[in-house]
Amino acid sequence: MLLTWKKFYFILIFMFFIIQIKSNSCACTIMTAGKKATNDGSILNCNVSDSRTTRTWMNRIPHQRYPAGSKCTIYANTKRTVSASDLSALKPVGEIPQVAETYSYLNTAYPAMNEWQLTVTETTFGGPDTLRNKNALFTCEELCRMIMERAKTAREAIRVIDELTRQYGYNDAGEVLAIADKKEVWFLEIIGCGQDQIGAVWAARQVPPDHISVAANGSRILEIEPKNPDFMFSKNIYEVAEKYGLWSAKSGIPFRFAYIYGRESRITLSTRRREWRVFDILAPSLKLDPNGSDFPFSVKPDSLVTVEQMMKIFRDTFEGTDFDITKNILVVDKDGKSVKSPYANPFMDYDMMPLFKVNGGWGKMGERCIARYYCNYSIVSQIRDWLPDPIGGLVWHGYDNPAMTIFLPIFNGTNEFPAAYKISGRSGYNQNCAWWAYNRLADLTAQRWGDMRQDIDSVRTPLMYEIFAKTRLIEMDAVKIYRDNPSKAIQMLTEYTMNWGERLRKEWWNLGDFLWGKYTGRF
């Protein structure tokens, strides 16, 4: 049978979506809230790091001083290392002059927060391959390390990125970095400037202090306002667009960064639907169109945002909306009504979805919600300028699928972690590795999501209430002690995080065992 143009077109579209599925299997969502947008005056910088392969271990990198003339080694493969003590996978790619001192920071797969409460989160938007110089020095994660080690504020961080990439180049895909300090939140979007060019193109925009914002594998900055102090950008931003035929001043078409350097990321519903969902949850009065394209860069929430709300959003699967991928997986209950099957779950692998006539693409082919089964970890970072930095910085960290995780409080002064948190889970099943306790529970719960989610909540909800309450108490004690004895306060905070880390690891192993016994034969 002859292949008609109509069928050929359908095949092309289908292949496009399959490519998108594969390319977005490692993807992230970031959310921020300014200090006037939160219930307690915190600045929040939040991230779900969605990846099947990125390392899971964490540790604390100490504050260090260096003699004049020292060199700083830049690496590849920083996300593939085995453990905090086994960095054999690292590949040195070059050296740069070392600074006199580097700051301490929480070292997750992407560095999270430094000793000055400076935080960074990321999401990839891709961009044209013609702009990527794979021989340049800096990957995204190494740039994040540099700003953690060398900057105290978001503006300093942006300057560090600009200086380093101009001199040594950027070799990664297009990225959105949310950079927040004790006063401000900035989104910086960065991409290369040519396959054989040293440098980078970037634009940055400040999020108003009473606003929340989101990025979900899509470039977010549209028009650039050169005279507006809330914008910063690289000197080559227009030149590179002209050189590679991405935009022309003579065309009369407005210069919109997202559509020039990240067009593909703006046309997929995988990006836009997540942006809509976050805004619709926190600012429903705006009545944004779920099929819309260019949502506001940031919005004022209808009510002040809490840490708990951010955690809940990371668990979201579009349930209760038209975009719930499990809405048609129904069975008939004892009363003869059609109800969602307890086996229906939004965490099916993409190759399982055709069995239930659900595709893993986007638009008419399905959805890509916020909570993902291949999430590596979630972070909700609190920045609080009225507290000493070791106490004011608080990173809430949850391993694996955010729908089934529980968040560990990590104070900025924490300088040690249990051994189980310093081992990567990517080398096979390991009961000594904390990540596997969370991953096993998440994968198990997905097999009968409709029922097992209740078991998860029955344990998680009271535990989180306990954690929130005790964390507030330990903060008050730590502040009193810190005035006279900072070292003692930091030791107390470290022990607090260590104790909760061990307890939560054991709770999640035990909960997995309980579910295995309760539902055996019913998966």
mmCIF file with all atom_site columns, N, CA and C in Angstrom, residues 119-172:
data_model
loop_
_atom_site.group_PDB
_atom_site.id
_atom_site.type_symbol
_atom_site.label_atom_id
_atom_site.label_alt_id
_atom_site.label_comp_id
_atom_site.label_asym_id
_atom_site.label_entity_id
_atom_site.label_seq_id
_atom_site.pdbx_PDB_ins_code
_atom_site.Cartn_x
_atom_site.Cartn_y
_atom_site.Cartn_z
_atom_site.occupancy
_atom_site.B_iso_or_equiv
_atom_site.pdbx_formal_charge
_atom_site.auth_seq_id
_atom_site.auth_comp_id
_atom_site.auth_asym_id
_atom_site.auth_atom_id
_atom_site.pdbx_PDB_model_num
ATOM 1   N N  . THR A 1 119 ? 21.351 30.041 46.945 1.00 0.00 ? 119 THR A N  1
ATOM 2   C CA . THR A 1 119 ? 20.836 28.781 46.419 1.00 0.00 ? 119 THR A CA 1
ATOM 3   C C  . THR A 1 119 ? 20.751 28.820 44.903 1.00 0.00 ? 119 THR A C  1
ATOM 4   N N  . VAL A 1 120 ? 20.783 27.619 44.294 1.00 0.00 ? 120 VAL A N  1
ATOM 5   C CA . VAL A 1 120 ? 20.602 27.513 42.849 1.00 0.00 ? 120 VAL A CA 1
ATOM 6   C C  . VAL A 1 120 ? 19.805 26.246 42.549 1.00 0.00 ? 120 VAL A C  1
ATOM 7   N N  . THR A 1 121 ? 18.862 26.355 41.612 1.00 0.00 ? 121 THR A N  1
ATOM 8   C CA . THR A 1 121 ? 18.134 25.202 41.084 1.00 0.00 ? 121 THR A CA 1
ATOM 9   C C  . THR A 1 121 ? 18.172 25.296 39.567 1.00 0.00 ? 121 THR A C  1
ATOM 10  N N  . GLU A 1 122 ? 17.895 24.179 38.866 1.00 0.00 ? 122 GLU A N  1
ATOM 11  C CA . GLU A 1 122 ? 18.039 24.205 37.411 1.00 0.00 ? 122 GLU A CA 1
ATOM 12  C C  . GLU A 1 122 ? 16.967 23.380 36.714 1.00 0.00 ? 122 GLU A C  1
ATOM 13  N N  . THR A 1 123 ? 16.709 23.756 35.468 1.00 0.00 ? 123 THR A N  1
ATOM 14  C CA . THR A 1 123 ? 15.891 22.957 34.560 1.00 0.00 ? 123 THR A CA 1
ATOM 15  C C  . THR A 1 123 ? 16.409 23.197 33.150 1.00 0.00 ? 123 THR A C  1
ATOM 16  N N  . THR A 1 124 ? 16.456 22.154 32.352 1.00 0.00 ? 124 THR A N  1
ATOM 17  C CA . THR A 1 124 ? 17.041 22.215 31.015 1.00 0.00 ? 124 THR A CA 1
ATOM 18  C C  . THR A 1 124 ? 16.000 22.631 29.985 1.00 0.00 ? 124 THR A C  1
ATOM 19  N N  . PHE A 1 125 ? 16.381 23.549 29.072 1.00 0.00 ? 125 PHE A N  1
ATOM 20  C CA . PHE A 1 125 ? 15.470 23.866 27.959 1.00 0.00 ? 125 PHE A CA 1
ATOM 21  C C  . PHE A 1 125 ? 16.044 23.493 26.599 1.00 0.00 ? 125 PHE A C  1
ATOM 22  N N  . GLY A 1 126 ? 17.286 23.041 26.547 1.00 0.00 ? 126 GLY A N  1
ATOM 23  C CA . GLY A 1 126 ? 17.840 22.516 25.310 1.00 0.00 ? 126 GLY A CA 1
ATOM 24  C C  . GLY A 1 126 ? 18.432 23.585 24.412 1.00 0.00 ? 126 GLY A C  1
ATOM 25  N N  . GLY A 1 127 ? 17.664 23.991 23.384 1.00 0.00 ? 127 GLY A N  1
ATOM 26  C CA . GLY A 1 127 ? 18.142 25.003 22.453 1.00 0.00 ? 127 GLY A CA 1
ATOM 27  C C  . GLY A 1 127 ? 18.829 24.414 21.242 1.00 0.00 ? 127 GLY A C  1
ATOM 28  N N  . PRO A 1 128 ? 19.186 25.241 20.252 1.00 0.00 ? 128 PRO A N  1
ATOM 29  C CA . PRO A 1 128 ? 19.787 24.756 19.003 1.00 0.00 ? 128 PRO A CA 1
ATOM 30  C C  . PRO A 1 128 ? 21.142 24.098 19.223 1.00 0.00 ? 128 PRO A C  1
ATOM 31  N N  . ASP A 1 129 ? 21.355 22.931 18.597 1.00 0.00 ? 129 ASP A N  1
ATOM 32  C CA . ASP A 1 129 ? 22.649 22.255 18.704 1.00 0.00 ? 129 ASP A CA 1
ATOM 33  C C  . ASP A 1 129 ? 23.774 23.067 18.077 1.00 0.00 ? 129 ASP A C  1
ATOM 34  N N  . THR A 1 130 ? 23.423 23.932 17.129 1.00 0.00 ? 130 THR A N  1
ATOM 35  C CA . THR A 1 130 ? 24.446 24.740 16.455 1.00 0.00 ? 130 THR A CA 1
ATOM 36  C C  . THR A 1 130 ? 25.145 25.704 17.412 1.00 0.00 ? 130 THR A C  1
ATOM 37  N N  . LEU A 1 131 ? 24.571 25.914 18.581 1.00 0.00 ? 131 LEU A N  1
ATOM 38  C CA . LEU A 1 131 ? 25.169 26.837 19.550 1.00 0.00 ? 131 LEU A CA 1
ATOM 39  C C  . LEU A 1 131 ? 26.012 26.132 20.609 1.00 0.00 ? 131 LEU A C  1
ATOM 40  N N  . ARG A 1 132 ? 25.999 24.825 20.605 1.00 0.00 ? 132 ARG A N  1
ATOM 41  C CA . ARG A 1 132 ? 26.667 24.090 21.690 1.00 0.00 ? 132 ARG A CA 1
ATOM 42  C C  . ARG A 1 132 ? 28.099 23.726 21.315 1.00 0.00 ? 132 ARG A C  1
ATOM 43  N N  . ASN A 1 133 ? 29.034 24.193 22.106 1.00 0.00 ? 133 ASN A N  1
ATOM 44  C CA . ASN A 1 133 ? 30.447 23.873 21.938 1.00 0.00 ? 133 ASN A CA 1
ATOM 45  C C  . ASN A 1 133 ? 30.826 22.822 22.975 1.00 0.00 ? 133 ASN A C  1
ATOM 46  N N  . LYS A 1 134 ? 30.876 21.570 22.557 1.00 0.00 ? 134 LYS A N  1
ATOM 47  C CA . LYS A 1 134 ? 31.142 20.490 23.487 1.00 0.00 ? 134 LYS A CA 1
ATOM 48  C C  . LYS A 1 134 ? 32.600 20.441 23.935 1.00 0.00 ? 134 LYS A C  1
ATOM 49  N N  . ASN A 1 135 ? 33.436 21.274 23.349 1.00 0.00 ? 135 ASN A N  1
ATOM 50  C CA . ASN A 1 135 ? 34.844 21.342 23.756 1.00 0.00 ? 135 ASN A CA 1
ATOM 51  C C  . ASN A 1 135 ? 35.127 22.489 24.728 1.00 0.00 ? 135 ASN A C  1
ATOM 52  N N  . ALA A 1 136 ? 34.108 23.282 25.020 1.00 0.00 ? 136 ALA A N  1
ATOM 53  C CA . ALA A 1 136 ? 34.278 24.346 26.002 1.00 0.00 ? 136 ALA A CA 1
ATOM 54  C C  . ALA A 1 136 ? 34.430 23.734 27.389 1.00 0.00 ? 136 ALA A C  1
ATOM 55  N N  . LEU A 1 137 ? 34.780 24.533 28.376 1.00 0.00 ? 137 LEU A N  1
ATOM 56  C CA . LEU A 1 137 ? 35.189 23.987 29.670 1.00 0.00 ? 137 LEU A CA 1
ATOM 57  C C  . LEU A 1 137 ? 34.043 23.656 30.610 1.00 0.00 ? 137 LEU A C  1
ATOM 58  N N  . PHE A 1 138 ? 33.042 24.539 30.680 1.00 0.00 ? 138 PHE A N  1
ATOM 59  C CA . PHE A 1 138 ? 32.088 24.442 31.786 1.00 0.00 ? 138 PHE A CA 1
ATOM 60  C C  . PHE A 1 138 ? 30.778 23.760 31.420 1.00 0.00 ? 138 PHE A C  1
ATOM 61  N N  . THR A 1 139 ? 30.431 22.727 32.207 1.00 0.00 ? 139 THR A N  1
ATOM 62  C CA . THR A 1 139 ? 29.088 22.177 32.197 1.00 0.00 ? 139 THR A CA 1
ATOM 63  C C  . THR A 1 139 ? 28.217 23.001 33.133 1.00 0.00 ? 139 THR A C  1
ATOM 64  N N  . CYS A 1 140 ? 26.920 22.759 33.082 1.00 0.00 ? 140 CYS A N  1
ATOM 65  C CA . CYS A 1 140 ? 25.999 23.467 33.968 1.00 0.00 ? 140 CYS A CA 1
ATOM 66  C C  . CYS A 1 140 ? 26.313 23.188 35.430 1.00 0.00 ? 140 CYS A C  1
ATOM 67  N N  . GLU A 1 141 ? 26.526 21.906 35.759 1.00 0.00 ? 141 GLU A N  1
ATOM 68  C CA . GLU A 1 141 ? 26.754 21.582 37.174 1.00 0.00 ? 141 GLU A CA 1
ATOM 69  C C  . GLU A 1 141 ? 28.064 22.170 37.702 1.00 0.00 ? 141 GLU A C  1
ATOM 70  N N  . GLU A 1 142 ? 29.085 22.291 36.830 1.00 0.00 ? 142 GLU A N  1
ATOM 71  C CA . GLU A 1 142 ? 30.326 22.912 37.280 1.00 0.00 ? 142 GLU A CA 1
ATOM 72  C C  . GLU A 1 142 ? 30.181 24.424 37.434 1.00 0.00 ? 142 GLU A C  1
ATOM 73  N N  . LEU A 1 143 ? 29.366 25.054 36.613 1.00 0.00 ? 143 LEU A N  1
ATOM 74  C CA . LEU A 1 143 ? 29.065 26.465 36.841 1.00 0.00 ? 143 LEU A CA 1
ATOM 75  C C  . LEU A 1 143 ? 28.346 26.655 38.169 1.00 0.00 ? 143 LEU A C  1
ATOM 76  N N  . CYS A 1 144 ? 27.432 25.730 38.477 1.00 0.00 ? 144 CYS A N  1
ATOM 77  C CA . CYS A 1 144 ? 26.723 25.811 39.761 1.00 0.00 ? 144 CYS A CA 1
ATOM 78  C C  . CYS A 1 144 ? 27.705 25.670 40.918 1.00 0.00 ? 144 CYS A C  1
ATOM 79  N N  . ARG A 1 145 ? 28.679 24.786 40.757 1.00 0.00 ? 145 ARG A N  1
ATOM 80  C CA . ARG A 1 145 ? 29.709 24.656 41.801 1.00 0.00 ? 145 ARG A CA 1
ATOM 81  C C  . ARG A 1 145 ? 30.489 25.955 41.958 1.00 0.00 ? 145 ARG A C  1
ATOM 82  N N  . MET A 1 146 ? 30.837 26.581 40.846 1.00 0.00 ? 146 MET A N  1
ATOM 83  C CA . MET A 1 146 ? 31.616 27.810 40.914 1.00 0.00 ? 146 MET A CA 1
ATOM 84  C C  . MET A 1 146 ? 30.873 28.910 41.667 1.00 0.00 ? 146 MET A C  1
ATOM 85  N N  . ILE A 1 147 ? 29.574 29.057 41.422 1.00 0.00 ? 147 ILE A N  1
ATOM 86  C CA . ILE A 1 147 ? 28.858 30.135 42.104 1.00 0.00 ? 147 ILE A CA 1
ATOM 87  C C  . ILE A 1 147 ? 28.654 29.804 43.576 1.00 0.00 ? 147 ILE A C  1
ATOM 88  N N  . MET A 1 148 ? 28.530 28.517 43.918 1.00 0.00 ? 148 MET A N  1
ATOM 89  C CA . MET A 1 148 ? 28.440 28.154 45.326 1.00 0.00 ? 148 MET A CA 1
ATOM 90  C C  . MET A 1 148 ? 29.745 28.470 46.044 1.00 0.00 ? 148 MET A C  1
ATOM 91  N N  . GLU A 1 149 ? 30.865 28.241 45.371 1.00 0.00 ? 149 GLU A N  1
ATOM 92  C CA . GLU A 1 149 ? 32.162 28.450 46.002 1.00 0.00 ? 149 GLU A CA 1
ATOM 93  C C  . GLU A 1 149 ? 32.589 29.915 46.023 1.00 0.00 ? 149 GLU A C  1
ATOM 94  N N  . ARG A 1 150 ? 32.085 30.736 45.070 1.00 0.00 ? 150 ARG A N  1
ATOM 95  C CA . ARG A 1 150 ? 32.678 32.051 44.873 1.00 0.00 ? 150 ARG A CA 1
ATOM 96  C C  . ARG A 1 150 ? 31.727 33.237 45.046 1.00 0.00 ? 150 ARG A C  1
ATOM 97  N N  . ALA A 1 151 ? 30.446 32.995 45.285 1.00 0.00 ? 151 ALA A N  1
ATOM 98  C CA . ALA A 1 151 ? 29.486 34.099 45.342 1.00 0.00 ? 151 ALA A CA 1
ATOM 99  C C  . ALA A 1 151 ? 28.707 34.092 46.655 1.00 0.00 ? 151 ALA A C  1
ATOM 100 N N  . LYS A 1 152 ? 28.355 35.300 47.108 1.00 0.00 ? 152 LYS A N  1
ATOM 101 C CA . LYS A 1 152 ? 27.513 35.456 48.292 1.00 0.00 ? 152 LYS A CA 1
ATOM 102 C C  . LYS A 1 152 ? 26.084 35.843 47.928 1.00 0.00 ? 152 LYS A C  1
ATOM 103 N N  . THR A 1 153 ? 25.916 36.456 46.773 1.00 0.00 ? 153 THR A N  1
ATOM 104 C CA . THR A 1 153 ? 24.597 36.941 46.353 1.00 0.00 ? 153 THR A CA 1
ATOM 105 C C  . THR A 1 153 ? 24.278 36.472 44.942 1.00 0.00 ? 153 THR A C  1
ATOM 106 N N  . ALA A 1 154 ? 23.003 36.602 44.565 1.00 0.00 ? 154 ALA A N  1
ATOM 107 C CA . ALA A 1 154 ? 22.590 36.209 43.221 1.00 0.00 ? 154 ALA A CA 1
ATOM 108 C C  . ALA A 1 154 ? 23.271 37.051 42.153 1.00 0.00 ? 154 ALA A C  1
ATOM 109 N N  . ARG A 1 155 ? 23.404 38.347 42.411 1.00 0.00 ? 155 ARG A N  1
ATOM 110 C CA . ARG A 1 155 ? 24.061 39.220 41.426 1.00 0.00 ? 155 ARG A CA 1
ATOM 111 C C  . ARG A 1 155 ? 25.542 38.858 41.262 1.00 0.00 ? 155 ARG A C  1
ATOM 112 N N  . GLU A 1 156 ? 26.203 38.538 42.376 1.00 0.00 ? 156 GLU A N  1
ATOM 113 C CA . GLU A 1 156 ? 27.584 38.073 42.280 1.00 0.00 ? 156 GLU A CA 1
ATOM 114 C C  . GLU A 1 156 ? 27.658 36.776 41.487 1.00 0.00 ? 156 GLU A C  1
ATOM 115 N N  . ALA A 1 157 ? 26.709 35.887 41.712 1.00 0.00 ? 157 ALA A N  1
ATOM 116 C CA . ALA A 1 157 ? 26.692 34.607 40.998 1.00 0.00 ? 157 ALA A CA 1
ATOM 117 C C  . ALA A 1 157 ? 26.576 34.820 39.496 1.00 0.00 ? 157 ALA A C  1
ATOM 118 N N  . ILE A 1 158 ? 25.718 35.739 39.092 1.00 0.00 ? 158 ILE A N  1
ATOM 119 C CA . ILE A 1 158 ? 25.548 36.028 37.665 1.00 0.00 ? 158 ILE A CA 1
ATOM 120 C C  . ILE A 1 158 ? 26.838 36.587 37.083 1.00 0.00 ? 158 ILE A C  1
ATOM 121 N N  . ARG A 1 159 ? 27.521 37.441 37.850 1.00 0.00 ? 159 ARG A N  1
ATOM 122 C CA . ARG A 1 159 ? 28.800 37.980 37.377 1.00 0.00 ? 159 ARG A CA 1
ATOM 123 C C  . ARG A 1 159 ? 29.847 36.873 37.232 1.00 0.00 ? 159 ARG A C  1
ATOM 124 N N  . VAL A 1 160 ? 29.873 35.941 38.185 1.00 0.00 ? 160 VAL A N  1
ATOM 125 C CA . VAL A 1 160 ? 30.820 34.823 38.113 1.00 0.00 ? 160 VAL A CA 1
ATOM 126 C C  . VAL A 1 160 ? 30.560 34.000 36.850 1.00 0.00 ? 160 VAL A C  1
ATOM 127 N N  . ILE A 1 161 ? 29.300 33.696 36.590 1.00 0.00 ? 161 ILE A N  1
ATOM 128 C CA . ILE A 1 161 ? 28.952 32.917 35.397 1.00 0.00 ? 161 ILE A CA 1
ATOM 129 C C  . ILE A 1 161 ? 29.378 33.652 34.129 1.00 0.00 ? 161 ILE A C  1
ATOM 130 N N  . ASP A 1 162 ? 29.125 34.945 34.081 1.00 0.00 ? 162 ASP A N  1
ATOM 131 C CA . ASP A 1 162 ? 29.487 35.735 32.901 1.00 0.00 ? 162 ASP A CA 1
ATOM 132 C C  . ASP A 1 162 ? 31.002 35.730 32.686 1.00 0.00 ? 162 ASP A C  1
ATOM 133 N N  . GLU A 1 163 ? 31.753 35.979 33.736 1.00 0.00 ? 163 GLU A N  1
ATOM 134 C CA . GLU A 1 163 ? 33.207 36.052 33.613 1.00 0.00 ? 163 GLU A CA 1
ATOM 135 C C  . GLU A 1 163 ? 33.811 34.706 33.211 1.00 0.00 ? 163 GLU A C  1
ATOM 136 N N  . LEU A 1 164 ? 33.362 33.640 33.831 1.00 0.00 ? 164 LEU A N  1
ATOM 137 C CA . LEU A 1 164 ? 33.941 32.323 33.544 1.00 0.00 ? 164 LEU A CA 1
ATOM 138 C C  . LEU A 1 164 ? 33.590 31.832 32.144 1.00 0.00 ? 164 LEU A C  1
ATOM 139 N N  . THR A 1 165 ? 32.353 32.040 31.726 1.00 0.00 ? 165 THR A N  1
ATOM 140 C CA . THR A 1 165 ? 31.973 31.548 30.397 1.00 0.00 ? 165 THR A CA 1
ATOM 141 C C  . THR A 1 165 ? 32.602 32.387 29.289 1.00 0.00 ? 165 THR A C  1
ATOM 142 N N  . ARG A 1 166 ? 32.782 33.686 29.523 1.00 0.00 ? 166 ARG A N  1
ATOM 143 C CA . ARG A 1 166 ? 33.446 34.509 28.502 1.00 0.00 ? 166 ARG A CA 1
ATOM 144 C C  . ARG A 1 166 ? 34.890 34.063 28.301 1.00 0.00 ? 166 ARG A C  1
ATOM 145 N N  . GLN A 1 167 ? 35.516 33.608 29.375 1.00 0.00 ? 167 GLN A N  1
ATOM 146 C CA . GLN A 1 167 ? 36.926 33.238 29.281 1.00 0.00 ? 167 GLN A CA 1
ATOM 147 C C  . GLN A 1 167 ? 37.136 31.772 28.906 1.00 0.00 ? 167 GLN A C  1
ATOM 148 N N  . TYR A 1 168 ? 36.243 30.880 29.395 1.00 0.00 ? 168 TYR A N  1
ATOM 149 C CA . TYR A 1 168 ? 36.481 29.445 29.213 1.00 0.00 ? 168 TYR A CA 1
ATOM 150 C C  . TYR A 1 168 ? 35.375 28.718 28.442 1.00 0.00 ? 168 TYR A C  1
ATOM 151 N N  . GLY A 1 169 ? 34.245 29.352 28.262 1.00 0.00 ? 169 GLY A N  1
ATOM 152 C CA . GLY A 1 169 ? 33.192 28.754 27.456 1.00 0.00 ? 169 GLY A CA 1
ATOM 153 C C  . GLY A 1 169 ? 32.205 27.896 28.232 1.00 0.00 ? 169 GLY A C  1
ATOM 154 N N  . TYR A 1 170 ? 31.055 27.669 27.597 1.00 0.00 ? 170 TYR A N  1
ATOM 155 C CA . TYR A 1 170 ? 29.953 26.872 28.159 1.00 0.00 ? 170 TYR A CA 1
ATOM 156 C C  . TYR A 1 170 ? 29.655 25.743 27.183 1.00 0.00 ? 170 TYR A C  1
ATOM 157 N N  . ASN A 1 171 ? 29.673 24.502 27.673 1.00 0.00 ? 171 ASN A N  1
ATOM 158 C CA . ASN A 1 171 ? 29.549 23.373 26.746 1.00 0.00 ? 171 ASN A CA 1
ATOM 159 C C  . ASN A 1 171 ? 28.263 22.576 26.884 1.00 0.00 ? 171 ASN A C  1
ATOM 160 N N  . ASP A 1 172 ? 27.309 23.090 27.646 1.00 0.00 ? 172 ASP A N  1
ATOM 161 C CA . ASP A 1 172 ? 26.104 22.316 27.946 1.00 0.00 ? 172 ASP A CA 1
ATOM 162 C C  . ASP A 1 172 ? 24.927 22.781 27.105 1.00 0.00 ? 172 ASP A C  1
#
